[in-house]
Tab-separated table of C-alpha atoms (C1' of nucleotides) in Angstrom:
chain	number	residue	atom	x	y	z
A	1	MET	CA	78.989	29.643	71.459
A	2	HIS	CA	76.143	31.535	72.695
A	3	ARG	CA	76.220	34.287	70.142
A	4	THR	CA	72.828	33.400	68.744
A	5	ASP	CA	71.265	33.025	72.090
A	6	LEU	CA	68.690	35.543	70.881
A	7	ILE	CA	65.791	34.303	68.746
A	8	ALA	CA	63.344	36.219	66.664
A	9	ILE	CA	59.573	36.180	67.265
A	10	GLY	CA	58.929	33.906	64.518
A	11	ASP	CA	61.308	31.273	65.854
A	12	LEU	CA	59.807	31.539	69.284
A	13	ALA	CA	56.458	31.082	67.691
A	14	ALA	CA	57.624	28.006	65.816
A	15	ARG	CA	59.181	26.567	68.866
A	16	THR	CA	56.087	26.880	70.982
A	17	GLY	CA	53.304	26.523	68.523
A	18	VAL	CA	51.862	29.871	69.514
A	19	ALA	CA	51.014	32.431	66.839
A	20	VAL	CA	53.332	35.391	66.429
A	21	SER	CA	50.388	37.627	67.255
A	22	ALA	CA	49.937	35.891	70.523
A	23	ILE	CA	53.501	36.409	71.479
A	24	ARG	CA	53.262	40.116	70.869
A	25	PHE	CA	49.985	40.005	72.970
A	26	TYR	CA	51.806	38.337	75.797
A	27	GLU	CA	54.521	40.778	75.676
A	28	ALA	CA	51.927	43.585	75.744
A	29	LYS	CA	50.403	41.903	78.860
A	30	GLY	CA	53.750	41.713	80.518
A	31	LEU	CA	54.007	37.923	80.514
A	32	ILE	CA	57.232	37.983	78.717
A	33	ALA	CA	59.719	40.601	77.735
A	34	ALA	CA	61.785	41.155	74.677
A	35	LEU	CA	65.001	42.932	73.773
A	36	ARG	CA	65.087	44.845	70.563
A	37	THR	CA	67.465	44.978	67.644
A	38	ARG	CA	68.681	48.437	66.287
A	39	GLY	CA	65.905	48.041	63.711
A	40	GLY	CA	63.311	47.554	66.339
A	41	GLN	CA	62.643	43.925	65.955
A	42	ARG	CA	62.127	41.771	68.970
A	43	ARG	CA	64.802	39.244	70.092
A	44	PHE	CA	63.933	36.665	72.797
A	45	LEU	CA	66.085	34.644	75.032
A	46	ARG	CA	66.075	30.968	74.609
A	47	ALA	CA	64.712	30.780	78.087
A	48	ASP	CA	61.513	32.424	76.798
A	49	ILE	CA	60.597	29.233	75.035
A	50	ARG	CA	60.143	27.701	78.472
A	51	ARG	CA	58.260	30.712	79.713
A	52	VAL	CA	55.856	30.562	76.919
A	53	SER	CA	55.497	26.789	77.495
A	54	PHE	CA	54.688	27.542	81.037
A	55	ILE	CA	52.018	29.934	79.854
A	56	LEU	CA	50.443	27.321	77.727
A	57	ILE	CA	50.455	24.672	80.318
A	58	ALA	CA	49.209	26.974	82.991
A	59	GLN	CA	46.381	27.956	80.636
A	60	GLN	CA	45.405	24.371	79.933
A	61	LEU	CA	45.133	23.981	83.713
A	62	GLY	CA	42.659	26.931	83.835
A	63	LEU	CA	44.708	29.994	84.967
A	64	SER	CA	43.850	33.282	83.222
A	65	LEU	CA	46.626	35.190	81.705
A	66	GLU	CA	46.333	37.610	84.648
A	67	GLU	CA	47.058	34.839	87.095
A	68	ILE	CA	49.811	33.417	84.949
A	69	ALA	CA	51.374	36.954	84.802
A	70	GLY	CA	51.163	37.013	88.655
A	71	GLU	CA	53.098	33.766	88.884
A	72	LEU	CA	55.700	34.732	86.357
A	73	ALA	CA	56.206	38.085	87.978
A	74	ARG	CA	57.288	36.338	91.143
A	75	LEU	CA	60.301	35.027	89.239
A	76	PRO	CA	63.276	37.151	88.637
A	77	ALA	CA	63.613	38.534	85.154
A	78	GLU	CA	65.188	36.097	82.750
A	79	ARG	CA	64.695	33.168	85.137
A	80	THR	CA	62.564	30.332	83.905
A	81	PRO	CA	60.316	28.571	86.434
A	82	ASN	CA	62.485	25.951	88.103
A	83	ALA	CA	61.567	22.881	90.098
A	84	ALA	CA	60.879	24.727	93.302
A	85	ASP	CA	58.650	27.365	91.600
A	86	TRP	CA	56.807	24.559	89.828
A	87	ALA	CA	56.159	22.660	93.033
A	88	ARG	CA	54.622	25.627	94.631
A	89	ILE	CA	52.441	26.377	91.673
A	90	SER	CA	51.465	22.866	90.934
A	91	THR	CA	50.388	22.284	94.509
A	92	ALA	CA	47.998	25.212	94.199
A	93	LEU	CA	46.672	23.809	90.939
A	94	ARG	CA	46.095	20.462	92.434
A	95	ALA	CA	43.675	21.923	94.855
A	96	ARG	CA	42.017	23.918	92.116
A	97	ILE	CA	41.543	20.830	89.960
A	98	ALA	CA	40.331	18.710	92.896
A	99	ALA	CA	37.565	21.255	93.463
A	100	GLN	CA	36.616	21.120	89.789
A	101	ILE	CA	36.380	17.437	89.819
A	102	ALA	CA	34.306	17.531	93.016
A	103	ALA	CA	31.882	19.964	91.491
A	104	LEU	CA	31.550	17.854	88.347
A	105	GLU	CA	31.037	14.682	90.455
A	106	ARG	CA	28.267	16.479	92.487
A	107	THR	CA	26.736	17.354	89.234
A	108	GLN	CA	26.914	13.911	87.875
A	109	GLU	CA	25.138	12.613	90.925
A	110	LEU	CA	22.368	15.094	90.713
A	111	LEU	CA	21.988	14.272	87.049
A	112	GLY	CA	21.659	10.619	87.920
A	113	ALA	CA	19.015	11.411	90.422
A	114	CYS	CA	17.258	13.736	88.017
A	115	ILE	CA	17.102	11.493	84.936
A	116	GLY	CA	13.474	11.058	84.176
A	117	CYS	CA	12.191	13.290	86.737
A	118	GLY	CA	11.923	16.227	84.303
A	119	CYS	CA	11.067	18.629	87.047
A	120	LEU	CA	13.224	21.503	85.900
A	121	SER	CA	12.070	23.643	88.649
A	122	LEU	CA	14.739	26.155	89.691
A	123	LYS	CA	13.546	25.699	93.276
A	124	LYS	CA	13.374	22.018	93.397
A	125	CYS	CA	15.982	20.812	90.949
A	126	GLY	CA	19.362	20.486	92.517
A	127	LEU	CA	21.052	20.694	89.217
A	128	TYR	CA	20.574	24.406	89.156
A	129	ASN	CA	23.455	25.853	91.270
A	130	ALA	CA	25.061	22.405	91.484
A	131	GLN	CA	28.331	23.547	90.172
A	132	ASP	CA	29.957	25.881	92.650
A	133	LYS	CA	30.789	29.367	91.414
A	134	ALA	CA	34.427	29.345	92.504
A	135	ALA	CA	35.073	26.306	90.463
A	136	GLN	CA	33.349	27.797	87.509
A	137	ARG	CA	35.478	30.863	87.644
A	138	GLY	CA	38.690	29.245	86.931
A	139	ALA	CA	37.613	26.505	84.630
A	140	GLY	CA	38.747	28.383	81.694
A	141	PRO	CA	38.086	26.683	78.358
A	142	ARG	CA	39.156	29.261	75.961
A	143	TYR	CA	36.934	28.512	73.042
A	144	LEU	CA	39.723	28.613	70.495
A	145	MET	CA	41.999	26.459	72.513
A	146	GLY	CA	41.092	23.290	70.725
A	147	ASP	CA	42.203	24.631	67.402
A	148	ARG	CA	45.810	24.694	68.288
A	149	SER	CA	46.598	21.098	68.216
A	150	GLY	CA	46.452	20.748	64.434
A	151	GLU	CA	48.604	23.479	63.372
A	152	ILE	CA	51.561	23.269	65.757
A	153	ALA	CA	54.815	24.469	64.436
A	154	GLU	CA	57.466	22.378	62.886
A	155	ARG	CA	57.266	25.232	60.480
A	156	GLY	CA	60.683	26.777	60.271
B	1	MET	CA	-9.462	30.367	84.660
B	2	HIS	CA	-6.552	30.551	82.266
B	3	ARG	CA	-7.133	33.951	80.989
B	4	THR	CA	-3.926	35.227	82.348
B	5	ASP	CA	-1.964	32.336	81.016
B	6	LEU	CA	0.272	34.968	79.308
B	7	ILE	CA	2.913	36.673	81.275
B	8	ALA	CA	5.024	39.767	80.603
B	9	ILE	CA	8.714	39.812	80.127
B	10	GLY	CA	9.337	41.206	83.601
B	11	ASP	CA	7.387	38.398	85.177
B	12	LEU	CA	9.237	35.807	83.318
B	13	ALA	CA	12.455	37.511	84.375
B	14	ALA	CA	11.402	37.656	88.020
B	15	ARG	CA	10.303	34.016	87.905
B	16	THR	CA	13.555	32.655	86.457
B	17	GLY	CA	16.043	35.165	87.897
B	18	VAL	CA	17.227	36.009	84.467
B	19	ALA	CA	17.501	39.680	83.383
B	20	VAL	CA	14.944	41.148	81.026
B	21	SER	CA	17.569	41.943	78.586
B	22	ALA	CA	18.884	38.375	78.643
B	23	ILE	CA	15.232	37.117	77.857
B	24	ARG	CA	15.099	39.406	74.813
B	25	PHE	CA	18.517	38.126	73.921
B	26	TYR	CA	17.331	34.606	74.178
B	27	GLU	CA	14.409	35.354	72.019
B	28	ALA	CA	16.635	36.954	69.409
B	29	LYS	CA	18.695	33.777	69.350
B	30	GLY	CA	15.580	31.708	68.814
B	31	LEU	CA	15.642	29.931	72.158
B	32	ILE	CA	12.261	31.079	73.110
B	33	ALA	CA	9.391	32.645	71.319
B	34	ALA	CA	6.956	35.330	72.391
B	35	LEU	CA	3.525	36.449	71.307
B	36	ARG	CA	2.796	40.167	71.030
B	37	THR	CA	0.109	42.427	72.428
B	38	ARG	CA	-1.462	44.936	70.119
B	39	GLY	CA	0.888	47.445	71.499
B	40	GLY	CA	3.890	45.322	70.587
B	41	GLN	CA	4.892	44.025	74.051
B	42	ARG	CA	5.941	40.445	74.491
B	43	ARG	CA	3.713	37.989	76.167
B	44	PHE	CA	5.136	34.585	77.198
B	45	LEU	CA	3.387	31.195	78.105
B	46	ARG	CA	3.765	29.966	81.645
B	47	ALA	CA	5.599	27.057	80.064
B	48	ASP	CA	8.272	29.375	79.119
B	49	ILE	CA	9.311	29.606	82.610
B	50	ARG	CA	10.399	26.007	82.396
B	51	ARG	CA	11.989	26.636	79.020
B	52	VAL	CA	14.094	29.332	80.477
B	53	SER	CA	14.924	27.162	83.511
B	54	PHE	CA	16.028	24.475	81.132
B	55	ILE	CA	18.347	27.018	79.488
B	56	LEU	CA	19.929	27.930	82.846
B	57	ILE	CA	20.523	24.267	83.892
B	58	ALA	CA	21.872	23.369	80.515
B	59	GLN	CA	24.230	26.278	80.667
B	60	GLN	CA	25.441	25.350	84.055
B	61	LEU	CA	26.145	21.961	82.588
B	62	GLY	CA	28.310	23.469	80.052
B	63	LEU	CA	26.143	23.762	76.886
B	64	SER	CA	26.509	26.872	74.689
B	65	LEU	CA	23.493	28.731	73.809
B	66	GLU	CA	23.708	27.367	70.303
B	67	GLU	CA	23.702	23.791	71.589
B	68	ILE	CA	20.729	24.540	73.859
B	69	ALA	CA	18.911	26.023	70.886
B	70	GLY	CA	19.574	22.847	69.086
B	71	GLU	CA	17.937	20.809	71.898
B	72	LEU	CA	14.979	23.066	72.268
B	73	ALA	CA	14.429	23.158	68.566
B	74	ARG	CA	13.758	19.469	68.680
B	75	LEU	CA	10.838	19.990	70.789
B	76	PRO	CA	7.500	20.970	69.381
B	77	ALA	CA	6.687	24.654	69.792
B	78	GLU	CA	5.099	25.438	73.033
B	79	ARG	CA	6.197	22.176	74.487
B	80	THR	CA	8.409	22.293	77.394
B	81	PRO	CA	11.040	19.553	77.831
B	82	ASN	CA	9.321	16.631	79.554
B	83	ALA	CA	10.745	13.650	81.330
B	84	ALA	CA	11.534	11.821	78.138
B	85	ASP	CA	13.353	14.638	76.586
B	86	TRP	CA	15.257	15.273	79.811
B	87	ALA	CA	16.342	11.698	79.925
B	88	ARG	CA	17.769	11.853	76.471
B	89	ILE	CA	19.497	15.062	77.148
B	90	SER	CA	20.850	14.246	80.508
B	91	THR	CA	22.203	11.013	79.303
B	92	ALA	CA	24.263	12.833	76.814
B	93	LEU	CA	25.369	15.230	79.446
B	94	ARG	CA	26.478	12.521	81.761
B	95	ALA	CA	28.840	11.336	79.041
B	96	ARG	CA	30.146	14.838	78.591
B	97	ILE	CA	30.731	15.386	82.318
B	98	ALA	CA	32.365	12.075	82.664
B	99	ALA	CA	34.780	13.001	79.814
B	100	GLN	CA	35.584	16.184	81.592
B	101	ILE	CA	36.216	14.439	84.923
B	102	ALA	CA	38.425	11.872	83.262
B	103	ALA	CA	40.477	14.633	81.607
B	104	LEU	CA	40.864	16.516	84.905
B	105	GLU	CA	41.947	13.285	86.691
B	106	ARG	CA	44.479	12.548	84.052
B	107	THR	CA	45.835	16.057	84.508
B	108	GLN	CA	45.844	15.617	88.212
B	109	GLU	CA	47.886	12.485	87.863
B	110	LEU	CA	50.364	14.117	85.505
B	111	LEU	CA	50.691	16.994	87.823
B	112	GLY	CA	51.425	14.663	90.678
B	113	ALA	CA	54.185	12.975	88.574
B	114	CYS	CA	55.431	16.374	87.562
B	115	ILE	CA	55.760	18.157	90.957
B	116	GLY	CA	59.376	18.995	91.344
B	117	CYS	CA	60.489	17.897	87.951
B	118	GLY	CA	60.116	21.444	86.480
B	119	CYS	CA	60.855	20.139	83.029
B	120	LEU	CA	58.102	22.249	81.282
B	121	SER	CA	59.178	21.001	77.924
B	122	LEU	CA	56.324	20.881	75.501
B	123	LYS	CA	57.764	17.665	74.053
B	124	LYS	CA	58.467	15.885	77.193
B	125	CYS	CA	55.861	17.200	79.675
B	126	GLY	CA	52.721	15.271	79.668
B	127	LEU	CA	50.859	18.204	81.113
B	128	TYR	CA	50.692	20.048	77.847
B	129	ASN	CA	47.906	18.353	75.852
B	130	ALA	CA	46.764	16.473	79.033
B	131	GLN	CA	43.282	17.848	78.846
B	132	ASP	CA	41.547	16.640	75.856
B	133	LYS	CA	40.151	19.210	73.477
B	134	ALA	CA	36.645	17.775	73.292
B	135	ALA	CA	36.226	18.169	76.963
B	136	GLN	CA	37.560	21.609	76.807
B	137	ARG	CA	35.147	22.716	74.155
B	138	GLY	CA	32.121	22.225	76.346
B	139	ALA	CA	33.342	23.179	79.726
B	140	GLY	CA	31.873	26.601	79.399
B	141	PRO	CA	32.406	28.910	82.364
B	142	ARG	CA	30.682	31.940	81.224
B	143	TYR	CA	32.558	34.684	83.010
B	144	LEU	CA	29.521	36.405	84.283
B	145	MET	CA	27.768	33.300	85.501
B	146	GLY	CA	28.966	33.574	89.037
B	147	ASP	CA	27.395	36.874	89.492
B	148	ARG	CA	23.810	35.767	89.126
B	149	SER	CA	23.239	34.107	92.439
B	150	GLY	CA	23.137	37.325	94.480
B	151	GLU	CA	20.646	39.083	92.415
B	152	ILE	CA	17.808	36.526	91.795
B	153	ALA	CA	14.425	37.857	91.403
B	154	GLU	CA	11.894	38.060	94.239
B	155	ARG	CA	11.552	41.427	92.873
B	156	GLY	CA	7.972	41.798	91.808
C	1	DG	C1'	72.340	46.193	45.707
C	2	DC	C1'	68.148	44.044	45.380
C	3	DT	C1'	64.601	41.172	46.248
C	4	DT	C1'	62.116	38.342	49.362
C	5	DG	C1'	60.357	37.102	53.522
C	6	DA	C1'	60.031	38.306	58.322
C	7	DT	C1'	58.875	41.991	61.383
C	8	DC	C1'	57.092	46.374	62.884
C	9	DT	C1'	52.853	49.308	64.705
C	10	DA	C1'	48.244	50.609	65.281
C	11	DA	C1'	43.734	49.853	65.110
C	12	DA	C1'	40.016	47.112	63.864
C	13	DC	C1'	37.731	42.790	64.169
C	14	DC	C1'	36.285	38.108	66.259
C	15	DT	C1'	33.402	34.962	69.664
C	16	DC	C1'	30.173	34.470	73.570
C	17	DA	C1'	26.668	35.800	76.391
C	18	DC	C1'	24.855	39.455	77.631
C	19	DT	C1'	24.304	44.629	79.452
C	20	DT	C1'	23.628	49.495	78.800
C	21	DG	C1'	21.843	53.635	76.986
C	22	DA	C1'	18.977	56.651	74.321
C	23	DG	C1'	14.707	57.858	72.971
C	24	DC	C1'	9.992	56.656	72.768
C	25	DT	C1'	5.484	53.867	73.623
C	26	DT	C1'	2.369	50.897	76.302
C	27	DT	C1'	0.072	49.338	80.249
C	28	DC	C1'	-2.166	49.565	84.623
C	29	DA	C1'	-3.728	51.165	89.001
C	30	DT	C1'	-5.818	55.019	90.717
D	1	DA	C1'	-7.471	60.641	82.545
D	2	DT	C1'	-3.092	60.458	84.229
D	3	DG	C1'	1.428	59.351	85.677
D	4	DA	C1'	4.644	56.010	87.035
D	5	DA	C1'	6.395	51.680	85.824
D	6	DA	C1'	7.424	48.438	82.438
D	7	DG	C1'	8.220	47.722	77.751
D	8	DC	C1'	9.962	48.697	73.024
D	9	DT	C1'	14.057	49.054	69.290
D	10	DC	C1'	18.418	49.564	67.762
D	11	DA	C1'	23.210	50.403	68.430
D	12	DA	C1'	27.075	50.173	71.012
D	13	DG	C1'	29.798	48.415	74.976
D	14	DT	C1'	32.109	44.528	77.919
D	15	DG	C1'	35.888	41.273	78.769
D	16	DA	C1'	39.022	37.478	77.832
D	17	DG	C1'	42.202	36.117	74.627
D	18	DG	C1'	43.517	36.622	70.893
D	19	DT	C1'	43.575	37.400	65.035
D	20	DT	C1'	43.504	40.294	60.977
D	21	DT	C1'	44.691	43.931	58.036
D	22	DA	C1'	47.209	47.757	56.208
D	23	DG	C1'	51.064	49.914	55.155
D	24	DA	C1'	55.748	50.530	56.254
D	25	DT	C1'	60.477	48.720	57.631
D	26	DC	C1'	64.178	45.328	58.506
D	27	DA	C1'	67.391	41.413	57.682
D	28	DA	C1'	69.520	38.282	54.901
D	29	DG	C1'	70.823	35.615	50.833
D	30	DC	C1'	72.468	35.928	46.237
DNA sequence: GCTTGATCTAAACCTCACTTGAGCTTTCAT
DNA sequence: ATGAAAGCTCAAGTGAGGTTTAGATCAAGC
């Protein structure tokens, strides 16, 4: 029944919408692990579909691959994040997102106050330095991110 | 009285807190323009202090240098953005920021709903694709951005 | 058993926003 | 007139998160 529990890299790619090259990249970065066939080809567990999904979601939420690797490393090998893991992680994310929202709202207010003033003085204008650095750091729009939506899988 | 209306690159750097190399970079990208001395050194107008300030503020608000160049190009040469320009630009920015906030709030809600569910299915989990792509595009944390605060000018 | 498509590795390349370095020239205060 | 400080150009490097390419090998269907 679970003879074909192992899937090839192209299947994993198709299932997750991630490019094959990206999966190899994640493996190189230690985010996921692969078994090998005698011929040297990678074979993944079905559970890795969820692991990759987790990577994608966490990325959308602004974590860097390094941070994601840190989270995944806390899970036993071959274990996918379960409800408890996810609760821990998502609680941390909530705080991060709240900080981002707060920073943007602060900016929005300043922008409102500034419309028409045109001062643009670094010393006087609150807009400069309005967004806090910590929030910036994690905000993480990877510039290619937006391109993924159109080309998702359904390929195999 | 306005004989020394022209300032050297180091002065512009000191006044704005931007590295000399960055100013050259901006010039190369067409964001600012420089006159040259007979010896080939750049001389800037005092107005360029404001232009560079504008670049910094716009960057903080998530515009790429290319977008900023687009805005600056709409201004006559040697004219610094004035109140009217700023009103136009900042209105556009408000919309952009509002979209970002909305996307983050949507994510926050989904995250709340998802805590403990641990589904992580790309098909079922609303978290994936929660943040809209347009908002992502402009969010723009430049990874070095946070480093600037400590080293601002006051050098000369 | 052969062909076709998937996979392999390694290294190079991409964007963005700059920085760094090498090697030389200009400017300015004394 | 001189010497330090600042400026110049051009090329290459950085870092995140990958993609692309080249040339070879593997797996599977007929």
